């Protein structure tokens, strides 16, 4: 699995409520069917004048294909070049279940984790 974090800086005159509604529509109309996308958290921070997303992808190729897509390029044209971070996901927990790696043996070979509640 692979992650991307994308942040756009928004101008001071941003209509934050209209933007919130636009992002919710985009979540429903577009992001539910992006190939290889497992999860996306839309982030919205008027305090920092930022919007963006935290994405979880099946593969790095899926993430890179999205970043080359006409939809993403149109977003860049609208809001400018974002800050993008790319990362490998070594473990993914969802609703209390270890989703990735799917093989429990792979997880047990890992270094002993820190005490409960610690870590990122």
PDB file of N, CA and C in Angstrom, residues 18-28 31 40 42-44 51-52 79:
ATOM      1  N   UNK A  18     -18.754  27.392   0.954  1.00  0.00           N
ATOM      2  CA  UNK A  18     -18.962  26.928  -0.423  1.00  0.00           C
ATOM      3  C   UNK A  18     -17.929  25.862  -0.786  1.00  0.00           C
ATOM      4  N   UNK A  19     -16.704  26.049  -0.335  1.00  0.00           N
ATOM      5  CA  UNK A  19     -15.649  25.073  -0.603  1.00  0.00           C
ATOM      6  C   UNK A  19     -15.946  23.742   0.087  1.00  0.00           C
ATOM      7  N   UNK A  20     -16.410  23.799   1.323  1.00  0.00           N
ATOM      8  CA  UNK A  20     -16.792  22.569   2.047  1.00  0.00           C
ATOM      9  C   UNK A  20     -17.847  21.801   1.247  1.00  0.00           C
ATOM     10  N   UNK A  21     -18.855  22.491   0.758  1.00  0.00           N
ATOM     11  CA  UNK A  21     -19.914  21.842  -0.016  1.00  0.00           C
ATOM     12  C   UNK A  21     -19.368  21.241  -1.316  1.00  0.00           C
ATOM     13  N   UNK A  22     -18.455  21.959  -1.981  1.00  0.00           N
ATOM     14  CA  UNK A  22     -17.833  21.442  -3.196  1.00  0.00           C
ATOM     15  C   UNK A  22     -17.058  20.156  -2.914  1.00  0.00           C
ATOM     16  N   UNK A  23     -16.303  20.135  -1.827  1.00  0.00           N
ATOM     17  CA  UNK A  23     -15.499  18.949  -1.498  1.00  0.00           C
ATOM     18  C   UNK A  23     -16.388  17.747  -1.184  1.00  0.00           C
ATOM     19  N   UNK A  24     -17.483  17.970  -0.485  1.00  0.00           N
ATOM     20  CA  UNK A  24     -18.407  16.869  -0.192  1.00  0.00           C
ATOM     21  C   UNK A  24     -18.998  16.317  -1.491  1.00  0.00           C
ATOM     22  N   UNK A  25     -19.364  17.204  -2.406  1.00  0.00           N
ATOM     23  CA  UNK A  25     -19.876  16.745  -3.718  1.00  0.00           C
ATOM     24  C   UNK A  25     -18.815  15.938  -4.459  1.00  0.00           C
ATOM     25  N   UNK A  26     -17.557  16.437  -4.466  1.00  0.00           N
ATOM     26  CA  UNK A  26     -16.469  15.720  -5.154  1.00  0.00           C
ATOM     27  C   UNK A  26     -16.251  14.341  -4.535  1.00  0.00           C
ATOM     28  N   UNK A  27     -16.359  14.260  -3.224  1.00  0.00           N
ATOM     29  CA  UNK A  27     -16.208  12.962  -2.552  1.00  0.00           C
ATOM     30  C   UNK A  27     -17.247  11.988  -3.081  1.00  0.00           C
ATOM     31  N   UNK A  28     -18.470  12.445  -3.174  1.00  0.00           N
ATOM     32  CA  UNK A  28     -19.560  11.582  -3.604  1.00  0.00           C
ATOM     33  C   UNK A  28     -19.513  11.289  -5.099  1.00  0.00           C
ATOM     34  N   UNK A  31     -14.624  10.684  -6.201  1.00  0.00           N
ATOM     35  CA  UNK A  31     -13.609   9.885  -5.527  1.00  0.00           C
ATOM     36  C   UNK A  31     -14.046   8.478  -5.146  1.00  0.00           C
ATOM     37  N   UNK A  40      -9.742   8.040   1.236  1.00  0.00           N
ATOM     38  CA  UNK A  40      -9.315   9.432   1.166  1.00  0.00           C
ATOM     39  C   UNK A  40      -9.982  10.187   2.294  1.00  0.00           C
ATOM     40  N   UNK A  42     -10.623  13.916   3.284  1.00  0.00           N
ATOM     41  CA  UNK A  42     -10.566  15.297   2.819  1.00  0.00           C
ATOM     42  C   UNK A  42     -10.199  16.153   4.025  1.00  0.00           C
ATOM     43  N   UNK A  43      -9.153  16.960   3.890  1.00  0.00           N
ATOM     44  CA  UNK A  43      -8.758  17.831   4.995  1.00  0.00           C
ATOM     45  C   UNK A  43      -9.089  19.262   4.636  1.00  0.00           C
ATOM     46  N   UNK A  44      -9.485  20.006   5.653  1.00  0.00           N
ATOM     47  CA  UNK A  44     -10.089  21.304   5.462  1.00  0.00           C
ATOM     48  C   UNK A  44      -9.671  22.153   6.648  1.00  0.00           C
ATOM     49  N   UNK A  51      -6.514  23.258   2.078  1.00  0.00           N
ATOM     50  CA  UNK A  51      -7.377  22.106   1.848  1.00  0.00           C
ATOM     51  C   UNK A  51      -6.504  21.014   1.244  1.00  0.00           C
ATOM     52  N   UNK A  52      -7.014  19.809   1.222  1.00  0.00           N
ATOM     53  CA  UNK A  52      -6.257  18.736   0.597  1.00  0.00           C
ATOM     54  C   UNK A  52      -6.833  17.391   0.950  1.00  0.00           C
ATOM     55  N   UNK A  79      -6.363  25.588  -8.354  1.00  0.00           N
ATOM     56  CA  UNK A  79      -5.869  26.033  -7.047  1.00  0.00           C
ATOM     57  C   UNK A  79      -4.356  26.180  -6.955  1.00  0.00           C
TER      58      UNK A  79
END
